[in-house]
Tab-separated table of C-alpha atoms and ligand atoms in Angstrom:
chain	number	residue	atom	x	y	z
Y	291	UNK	CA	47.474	-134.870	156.872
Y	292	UNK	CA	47.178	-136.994	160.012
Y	293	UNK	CA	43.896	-138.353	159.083
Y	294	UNK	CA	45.085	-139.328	155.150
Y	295	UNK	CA	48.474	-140.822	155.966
Y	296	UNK	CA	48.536	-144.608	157.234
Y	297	UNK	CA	48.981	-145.694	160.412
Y	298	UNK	CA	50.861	-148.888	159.138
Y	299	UNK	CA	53.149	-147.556	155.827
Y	300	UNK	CA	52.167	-150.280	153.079
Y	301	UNK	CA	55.627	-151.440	152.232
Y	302	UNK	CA	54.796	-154.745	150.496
Y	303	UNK	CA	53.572	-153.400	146.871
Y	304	UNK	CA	55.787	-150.471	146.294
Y	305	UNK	CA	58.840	-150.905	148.624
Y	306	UNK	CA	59.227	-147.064	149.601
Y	307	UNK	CA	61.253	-147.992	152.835
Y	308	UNK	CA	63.715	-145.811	151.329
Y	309	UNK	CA	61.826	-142.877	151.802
Y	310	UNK	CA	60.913	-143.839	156.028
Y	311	UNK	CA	64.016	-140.869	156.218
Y	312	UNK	CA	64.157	-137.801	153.691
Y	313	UNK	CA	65.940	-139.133	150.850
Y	314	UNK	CA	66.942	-137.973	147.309
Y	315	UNK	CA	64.052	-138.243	144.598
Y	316	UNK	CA	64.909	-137.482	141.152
Y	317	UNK	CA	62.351	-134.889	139.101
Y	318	UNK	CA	61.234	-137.711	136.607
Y	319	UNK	CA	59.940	-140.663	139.385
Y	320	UNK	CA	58.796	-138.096	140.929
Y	321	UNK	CA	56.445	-136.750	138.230
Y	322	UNK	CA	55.983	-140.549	137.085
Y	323	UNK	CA	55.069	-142.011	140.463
Y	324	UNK	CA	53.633	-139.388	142.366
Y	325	UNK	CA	50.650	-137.055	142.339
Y	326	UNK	CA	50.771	-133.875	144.053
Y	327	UNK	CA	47.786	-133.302	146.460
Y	328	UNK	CA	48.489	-129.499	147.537
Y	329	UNK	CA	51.163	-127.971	150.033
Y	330	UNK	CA	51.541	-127.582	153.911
Y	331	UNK	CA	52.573	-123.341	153.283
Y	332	UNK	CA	50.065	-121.811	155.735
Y	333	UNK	CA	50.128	-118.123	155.394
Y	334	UNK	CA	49.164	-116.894	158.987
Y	335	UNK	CA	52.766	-118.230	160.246
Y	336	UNK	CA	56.187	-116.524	159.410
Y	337	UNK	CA	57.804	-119.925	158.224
Y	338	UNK	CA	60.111	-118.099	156.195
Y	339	UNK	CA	62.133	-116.544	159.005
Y	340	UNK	CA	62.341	-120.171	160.859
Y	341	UNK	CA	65.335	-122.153	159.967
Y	342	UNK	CA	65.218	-124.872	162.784
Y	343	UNK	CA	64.912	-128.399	163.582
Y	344	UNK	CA	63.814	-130.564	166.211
Y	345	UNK	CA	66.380	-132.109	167.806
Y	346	UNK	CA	66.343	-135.685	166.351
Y	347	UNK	CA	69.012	-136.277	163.525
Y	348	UNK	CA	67.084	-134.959	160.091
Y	349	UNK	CA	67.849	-137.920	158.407
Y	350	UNK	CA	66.630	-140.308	160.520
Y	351	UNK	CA	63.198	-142.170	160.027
Y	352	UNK	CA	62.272	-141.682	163.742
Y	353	UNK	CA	62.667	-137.719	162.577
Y	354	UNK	CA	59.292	-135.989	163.807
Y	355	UNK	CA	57.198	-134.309	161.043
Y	356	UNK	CA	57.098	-130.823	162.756
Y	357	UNK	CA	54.629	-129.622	160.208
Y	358	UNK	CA	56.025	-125.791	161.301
Y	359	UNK	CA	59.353	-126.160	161.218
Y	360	UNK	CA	62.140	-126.288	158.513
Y	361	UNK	CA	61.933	-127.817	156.329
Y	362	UNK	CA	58.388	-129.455	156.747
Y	363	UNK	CA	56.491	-126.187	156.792
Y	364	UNK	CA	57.158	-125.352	152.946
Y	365	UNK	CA	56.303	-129.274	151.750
Y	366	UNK	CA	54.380	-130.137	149.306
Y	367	UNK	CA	52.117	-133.213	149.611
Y	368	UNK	CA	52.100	-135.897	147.172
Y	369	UNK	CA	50.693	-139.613	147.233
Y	370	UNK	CA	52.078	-142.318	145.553
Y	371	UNK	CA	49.855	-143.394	142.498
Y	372	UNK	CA	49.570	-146.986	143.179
Y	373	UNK	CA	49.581	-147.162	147.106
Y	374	UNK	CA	47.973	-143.735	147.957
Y	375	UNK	CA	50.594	-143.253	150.158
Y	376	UNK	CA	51.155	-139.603	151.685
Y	377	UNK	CA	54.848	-138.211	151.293
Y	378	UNK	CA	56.198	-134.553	151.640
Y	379	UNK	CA	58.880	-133.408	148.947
Y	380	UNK	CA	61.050	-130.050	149.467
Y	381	UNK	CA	64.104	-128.793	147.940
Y	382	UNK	CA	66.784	-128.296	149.877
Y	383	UNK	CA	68.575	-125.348	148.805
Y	384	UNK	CA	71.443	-125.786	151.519
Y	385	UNK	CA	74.038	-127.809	149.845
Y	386	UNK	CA	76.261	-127.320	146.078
Y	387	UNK	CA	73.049	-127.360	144.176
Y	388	UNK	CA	69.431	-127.784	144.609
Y	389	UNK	CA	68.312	-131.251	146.006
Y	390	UNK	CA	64.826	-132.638	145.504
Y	391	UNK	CA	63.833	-135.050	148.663
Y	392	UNK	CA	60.822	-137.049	149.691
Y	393	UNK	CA	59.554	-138.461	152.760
Y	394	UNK	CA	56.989	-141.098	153.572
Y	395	UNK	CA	54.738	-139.549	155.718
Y	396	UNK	CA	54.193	-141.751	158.936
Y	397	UNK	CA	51.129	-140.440	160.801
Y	398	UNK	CA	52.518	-141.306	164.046
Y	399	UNK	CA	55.405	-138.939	164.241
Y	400	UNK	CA	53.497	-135.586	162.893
Y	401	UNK	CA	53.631	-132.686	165.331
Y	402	UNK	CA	51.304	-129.798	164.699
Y	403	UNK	CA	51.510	-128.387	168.338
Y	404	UNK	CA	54.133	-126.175	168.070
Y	405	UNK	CA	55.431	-123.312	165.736
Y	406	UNK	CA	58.111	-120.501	165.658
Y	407	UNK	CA	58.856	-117.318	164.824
Y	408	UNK	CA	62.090	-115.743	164.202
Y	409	UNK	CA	62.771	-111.755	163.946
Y	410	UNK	CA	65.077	-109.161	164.665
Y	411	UNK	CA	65.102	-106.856	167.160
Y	412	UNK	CA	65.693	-104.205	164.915
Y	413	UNK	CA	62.155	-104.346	162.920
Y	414	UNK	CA	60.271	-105.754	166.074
Y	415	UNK	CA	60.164	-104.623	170.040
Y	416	UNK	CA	60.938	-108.128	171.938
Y	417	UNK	CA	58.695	-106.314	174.504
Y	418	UNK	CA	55.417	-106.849	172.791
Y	419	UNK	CA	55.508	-110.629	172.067
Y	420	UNK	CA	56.378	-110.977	175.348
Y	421	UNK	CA	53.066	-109.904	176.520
Y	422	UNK	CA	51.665	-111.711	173.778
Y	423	UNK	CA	53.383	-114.886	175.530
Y	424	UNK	CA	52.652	-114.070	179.166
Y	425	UNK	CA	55.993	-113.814	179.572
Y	426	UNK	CA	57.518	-111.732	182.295
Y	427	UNK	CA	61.056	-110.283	182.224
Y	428	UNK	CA	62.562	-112.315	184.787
Y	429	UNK	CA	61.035	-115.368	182.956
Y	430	UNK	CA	62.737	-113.770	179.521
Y	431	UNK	CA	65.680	-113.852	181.581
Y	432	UNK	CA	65.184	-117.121	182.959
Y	433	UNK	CA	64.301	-118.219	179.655
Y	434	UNK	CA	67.211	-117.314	177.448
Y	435	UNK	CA	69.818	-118.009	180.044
Y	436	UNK	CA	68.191	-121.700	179.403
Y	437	UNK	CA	68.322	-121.649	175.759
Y	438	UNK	CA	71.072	-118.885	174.924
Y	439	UNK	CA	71.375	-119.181	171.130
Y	440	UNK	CA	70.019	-122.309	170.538
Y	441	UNK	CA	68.746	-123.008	166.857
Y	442	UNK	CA	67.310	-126.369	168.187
Y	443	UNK	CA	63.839	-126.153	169.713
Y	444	UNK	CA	63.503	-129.096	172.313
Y	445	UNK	CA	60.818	-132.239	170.923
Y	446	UNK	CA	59.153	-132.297	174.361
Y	447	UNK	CA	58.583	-128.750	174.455
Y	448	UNK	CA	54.576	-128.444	175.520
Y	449	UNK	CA	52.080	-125.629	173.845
Y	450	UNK	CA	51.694	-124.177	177.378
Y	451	UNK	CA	55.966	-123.829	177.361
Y	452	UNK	CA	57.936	-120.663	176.170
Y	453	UNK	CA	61.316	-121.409	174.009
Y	454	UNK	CA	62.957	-118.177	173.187
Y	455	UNK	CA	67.072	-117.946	172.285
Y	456	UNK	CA	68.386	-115.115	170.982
Y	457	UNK	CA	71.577	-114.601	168.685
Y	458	UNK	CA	73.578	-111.489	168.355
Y	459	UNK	CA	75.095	-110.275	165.773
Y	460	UNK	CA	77.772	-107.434	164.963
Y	461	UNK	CA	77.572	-105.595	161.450
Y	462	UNK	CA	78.750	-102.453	159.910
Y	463	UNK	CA	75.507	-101.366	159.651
Y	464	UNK	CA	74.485	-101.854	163.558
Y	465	UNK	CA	74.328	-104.388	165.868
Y	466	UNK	CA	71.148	-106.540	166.541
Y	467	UNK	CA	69.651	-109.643	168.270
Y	468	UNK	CA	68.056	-112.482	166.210
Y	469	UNK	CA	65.067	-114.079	168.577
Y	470	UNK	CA	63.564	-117.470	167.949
Y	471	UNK	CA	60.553	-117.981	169.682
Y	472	UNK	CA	58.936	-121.028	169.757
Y	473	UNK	CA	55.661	-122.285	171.916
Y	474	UNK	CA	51.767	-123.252	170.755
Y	475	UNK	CA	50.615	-122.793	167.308
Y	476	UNK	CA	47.808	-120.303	168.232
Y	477	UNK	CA	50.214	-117.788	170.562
Y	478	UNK	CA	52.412	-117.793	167.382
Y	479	UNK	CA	50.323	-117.043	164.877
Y	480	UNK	CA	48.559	-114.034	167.077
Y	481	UNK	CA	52.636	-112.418	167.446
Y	482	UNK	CA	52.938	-113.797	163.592
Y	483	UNK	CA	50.343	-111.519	162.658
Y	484	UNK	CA	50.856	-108.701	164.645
Y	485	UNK	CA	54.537	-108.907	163.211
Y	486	UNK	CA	53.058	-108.844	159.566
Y	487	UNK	CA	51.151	-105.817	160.922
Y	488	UNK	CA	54.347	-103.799	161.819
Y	489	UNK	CA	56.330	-104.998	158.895
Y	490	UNK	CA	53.501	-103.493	156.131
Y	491	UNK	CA	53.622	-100.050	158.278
Y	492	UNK	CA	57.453	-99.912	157.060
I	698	ZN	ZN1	53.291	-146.707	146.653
Protein backbone atom coordinates (compact mmCIF):
# COMPACT_ATOMS: atom_id res chain seq x y z
CA UNK A 1 0.00 0.00 0.00
CA UNK A 2 2.89 2.30 0.90
CA UNK A 3 4.65 1.75 -2.27
CA UNK A 4 1.21 2.37 -4.63
CA UNK A 5 -0.15 5.41 -2.81
CA UNK A 6 1.48 8.95 -3.72
CA UNK A 7 3.70 10.71 -1.87
CA UNK A 8 2.16 14.10 -3.12
CA UNK A 9 -2.01 13.38 -3.34
CA UNK A 10 -2.82 14.72 -7.01
CA UNK A 11 -5.49 17.18 -6.09
CA UNK A 12 -5.55 19.30 -9.28
CA UNK A 13 -7.63 16.85 -11.76
CA UNK A 14 -10.09 15.26 -9.47
CA UNK A 15 -10.33 17.53 -6.35
CA UNK A 16 -10.64 14.60 -3.67
CA UNK A 17 -9.45 16.98 -0.78
CA UNK A 18 -12.60 15.97 0.69
CA UNK A 19 -11.58 12.65 1.27
CA UNK A 20 -7.73 13.88 3.08
CA UNK A 21 -10.23 12.82 6.42
CA UNK A 22 -12.75 9.75 6.27
CA UNK A 23 -15.73 11.18 4.81
CA UNK A 24 -19.18 9.96 3.60
CA UNK A 25 -19.18 8.30 -0.01
CA UNK A 26 -22.39 7.37 -1.43
CA UNK A 27 -22.70 3.54 -3.06
CA UNK A 28 -23.21 4.95 -6.69
CA UNK A 29 -19.77 7.43 -7.00
CA UNK A 30 -18.40 4.98 -5.44
CA UNK A 31 -19.06 2.19 -7.96
CA UNK A 32 -18.84 5.02 -10.78
CA UNK A 33 -15.50 6.50 -9.76
CA UNK A 34 -13.69 3.94 -8.11
CA UNK A 35 -12.20 0.53 -8.78
CA UNK A 36 -11.66 -1.82 -6.08
CA UNK A 37 -8.06 -3.24 -5.96
CA UNK A 38 -8.49 -5.97 -3.05
CA UNK A 39 -8.75 -5.54 0.88
CA UNK A 40 -6.27 -4.94 3.85
CA UNK A 41 -8.24 -8.22 6.03
CA UNK A 42 -5.10 -10.24 6.90
CA UNK A 43 -6.12 -13.45 8.45
CA UNK A 44 -3.12 -14.25 10.84
CA UNK A 45 -4.32 -11.16 13.15
CA UNK A 46 -7.53 -11.19 15.40
CA UNK A 47 -8.78 -7.73 13.96
CA UNK A 48 -12.14 -8.61 14.83
CA UNK A 49 -11.74 -8.45 18.60
CA UNK A 50 -9.83 -4.87 18.24
CA UNK A 51 -12.06 -1.93 18.47
CA UNK A 52 -9.41 0.91 18.98
CA UNK A 53 -7.93 3.95 17.67
CA UNK A 54 -4.88 5.81 17.75
CA UNK A 55 -5.12 8.66 19.58
CA UNK A 56 -5.44 11.44 16.91
CA UNK A 57 -9.14 12.65 16.33
CA UNK A 58 -10.61 9.94 13.55
CA UNK A 59 -11.75 12.51 11.49
CA UNK A 60 -8.95 14.41 11.05
CA UNK A 61 -6.67 14.30 7.84
CA UNK A 62 -3.46 14.17 9.99
CA UNK A 63 -5.35 10.72 11.31
CA UNK A 64 -2.57 7.88 10.97
CA UNK A 65 -3.51 4.91 8.71
CA UNK A 66 -2.89 2.20 11.42
CA UNK A 67 -3.34 -0.49 8.86
CA UNK A 68 -4.23 -2.92 12.20
CA UNK A 69 -6.41 -1.05 13.91
CA UNK A 70 -10.19 -0.16 13.70
CA UNK A 71 -11.33 0.63 11.41
CA UNK A 72 -8.37 0.45 8.85
CA UNK A 73 -7.72 -3.24 9.30
CA UNK A 74 -11.11 -4.40 7.54
CA UNK A 75 -10.65 -1.66 4.41
CA UNK A 76 -10.97 -2.30 1.26
CA UNK A 77 -8.65 -0.66 -1.31
CA UNK A 78 -9.88 1.16 -4.19
CA UNK A 79 -8.18 3.71 -6.72
CA UNK A 80 -9.78 6.36 -8.29
CA UNK A 81 -10.31 5.64 -12.12
CA UNK A 82 -8.92 8.73 -13.52
CA UNK A 83 -6.05 9.65 -11.00
CA UNK A 84 -5.04 6.12 -9.77
CA UNK A 85 -5.28 7.37 -6.56
CA UNK A 86 -5.26 4.79 -3.50
CA UNK A 87 -8.26 5.25 -0.95
CA UNK A 88 -9.62 2.81 1.79
CA UNK A 89 -13.56 2.56 2.12
CA UNK A 90 -15.28 0.79 5.31
CA UNK A 91 -18.65 0.85 6.68
CA UNK A 92 -19.12 2.06 9.76
CA UNK A 93 -21.66 0.16 11.48
CA UNK A 94 -21.50 2.42 14.75
CA UNK A 95 -24.03 5.05 14.21
CA UNK A 96 -28.33 4.94 13.25
CA UNK A 97 -27.57 3.09 10.09
CA UNK A 98 -24.78 1.84 8.06
CA UNK A 99 -22.35 4.57 6.70
CA UNK A 100 -20.14 4.02 3.68
CA UNK A 101 -16.72 6.25 4.05
CA UNK A 102 -13.59 6.75 2.03
CA UNK A 103 -10.26 7.97 2.66
CA UNK A 104 -7.45 9.19 0.45
CA UNK A 105 -4.72 7.22 1.28
CA UNK A 106 -1.59 9.49 2.06
CA UNK A 107 1.53 7.28 2.11
CA UNK A 108 3.13 9.32 4.66
CA UNK A 109 0.90 8.68 7.59
CA UNK A 110 0.52 4.63 7.16
CA UNK A 111 1.63 2.68 10.22
CA UNK A 112 2.14 -1.03 9.80
CA UNK A 113 4.36 -1.43 12.99
CA UNK A 114 2.00 -2.15 15.38
CA UNK A 115 -1.11 -4.46 15.95
CA UNK A 116 -3.49 -5.63 18.78
CA UNK A 117 -5.21 -8.19 20.17
CA UNK A 118 -8.11 -8.14 22.39
CA UNK A 119 -9.53 -11.30 24.49
CA UNK A 120 -11.04 -12.31 27.53
CA UNK A 121 -9.70 -13.79 30.28
CA UNK A 122 -12.24 -16.23 30.39
CA UNK A 123 -11.32 -18.17 26.94
CA UNK A 124 -7.52 -17.22 27.26
CA UNK A 125 -4.79 -17.47 30.35
CA UNK A 126 -3.24 -13.72 30.41
CA UNK A 127 -0.26 -15.83 31.65
CA UNK A 128 0.77 -17.25 28.35
CA UNK A 129 0.93 -14.10 26.14
CA UNK A 130 2.80 -12.75 28.66
CA UNK A 131 5.63 -15.00 28.00
CA UNK A 132 4.92 -14.64 24.52
CA UNK A 133 5.68 -10.76 25.19
CA UNK A 134 8.64 -11.09 27.55
CA UNK A 135 6.67 -9.66 29.89
CA UNK A 136 7.23 -10.20 33.56
CA UNK A 137 4.55 -9.79 36.26
CA UNK A 138 5.82 -6.84 37.88
CA UNK A 139 6.10 -5.29 34.34
CA UNK A 140 2.17 -6.53 33.82
CA UNK A 141 1.74 -4.67 36.86
CA UNK A 142 3.70 -1.82 35.95
CA UNK A 143 2.11 -1.94 32.73
CA UNK A 144 -1.59 -1.78 33.40
CA UNK A 145 -1.30 0.55 36.31
CA UNK A 146 0.04 2.83 33.20
CA UNK A 147 -2.70 2.14 30.89
CA UNK A 148 -5.66 0.89 33.25
CA UNK A 149 -8.55 0.54 30.78
CA UNK A 150 -7.47 2.48 28.12
CA UNK A 151 -9.16 1.76 24.62
CA UNK A 152 -6.58 4.24 23.07
CA UNK A 153 -3.23 2.72 22.16
CA UNK A 154 -0.54 5.60 22.29
CA UNK A 155 0.84 6.77 18.33
CA UNK A 156 4.44 6.71 19.60
CA UNK A 157 4.19 3.41 21.00
CA UNK A 158 7.55 1.47 19.50
CA UNK A 159 7.43 -2.46 18.26
CA UNK A 160 9.96 -3.20 21.05
CA UNK A 161 7.06 -1.49 23.70
CA UNK A 162 4.27 -3.52 25.55
CA UNK A 163 0.62 -1.71 25.75
CA UNK A 164 -1.70 -3.88 27.69
CA UNK A 165 -5.11 -2.32 29.61
CA UNK A 166 -7.48 -4.39 30.84
CA UNK A 167 -11.36 -3.78 31.43
CA UNK A 168 -13.53 -5.58 33.85
CA UNK A 169 -16.64 -6.42 33.60
CA UNK A 170 -19.55 -7.76 35.97
CA UNK A 171 -22.33 -10.12 34.39
CA UNK A 172 -24.84 -12.57 35.54
CA UNK A 173 -23.10 -15.09 33.98
CA UNK A 174 -19.50 -14.38 35.74
CA UNK A 175 -17.22 -11.82 35.98
CA UNK A 176 -14.21 -11.34 33.56
CA UNK A 177 -11.36 -9.03 32.37
CA UNK A 178 -11.24 -7.74 28.74
CA UNK A 179 -7.23 -7.31 27.80
CA UNK A 180 -6.03 -5.23 24.91
CA UNK A 181 -2.68 -5.86 24.06
CA UNK A 182 -0.96 -3.99 21.73
CA UNK A 183 3.01 -4.03 20.65
CA UNK A 184 4.94 -5.26 17.15
CA UNK A 185 3.11 -6.87 14.42
CA UNK A 186 5.14 -10.15 14.56
CA UNK A 187 4.75 -10.73 18.69
CA UNK A 188 0.99 -10.31 17.87
CA UNK A 189 0.41 -12.43 15.34
CA UNK A 190 2.58 -15.42 17.18
CA UNK A 191 -0.17 -14.82 20.57
CA UNK A 192 -2.89 -14.24 17.55
CA UNK A 193 -2.30 -17.61 16.48
CA UNK A 194 -1.75 -19.40 19.42
CA UNK A 195 -5.18 -17.77 20.53
CA UNK A 196 -6.86 -19.23 17.29
CA UNK A 197 -5.21 -22.47 18.49
CA UNK A 198 -7.07 -22.53 21.90
CA UNK A 199 -10.26 -21.13 20.56
CA UNK A 200 -10.69 -24.30 17.79
CA UNK A 201 -9.89 -26.79 20.90
CA UNK A 202 -13.33 -25.34 22.40
ZN1 LIG B 1 -8.92 10.92 -8.92
Amino acid sequence: LALRSNKRVVLDRCNHDSFQGWSHVDYKKLEKDFDQLGDLADSTLNNTYAGLKHAEDYWSKEALIALNFYPYQNCKVFACKSCKSLFLYYTDESGHGPSPRLRLVNSELIRDELACLEFDSKYFAIGEVLETLGVDIVNFNRIVDQYGDSMMVPPDLKASEVFISARKYFSSSGNGTIYLISSGKRVIREITAKFNKARNRM
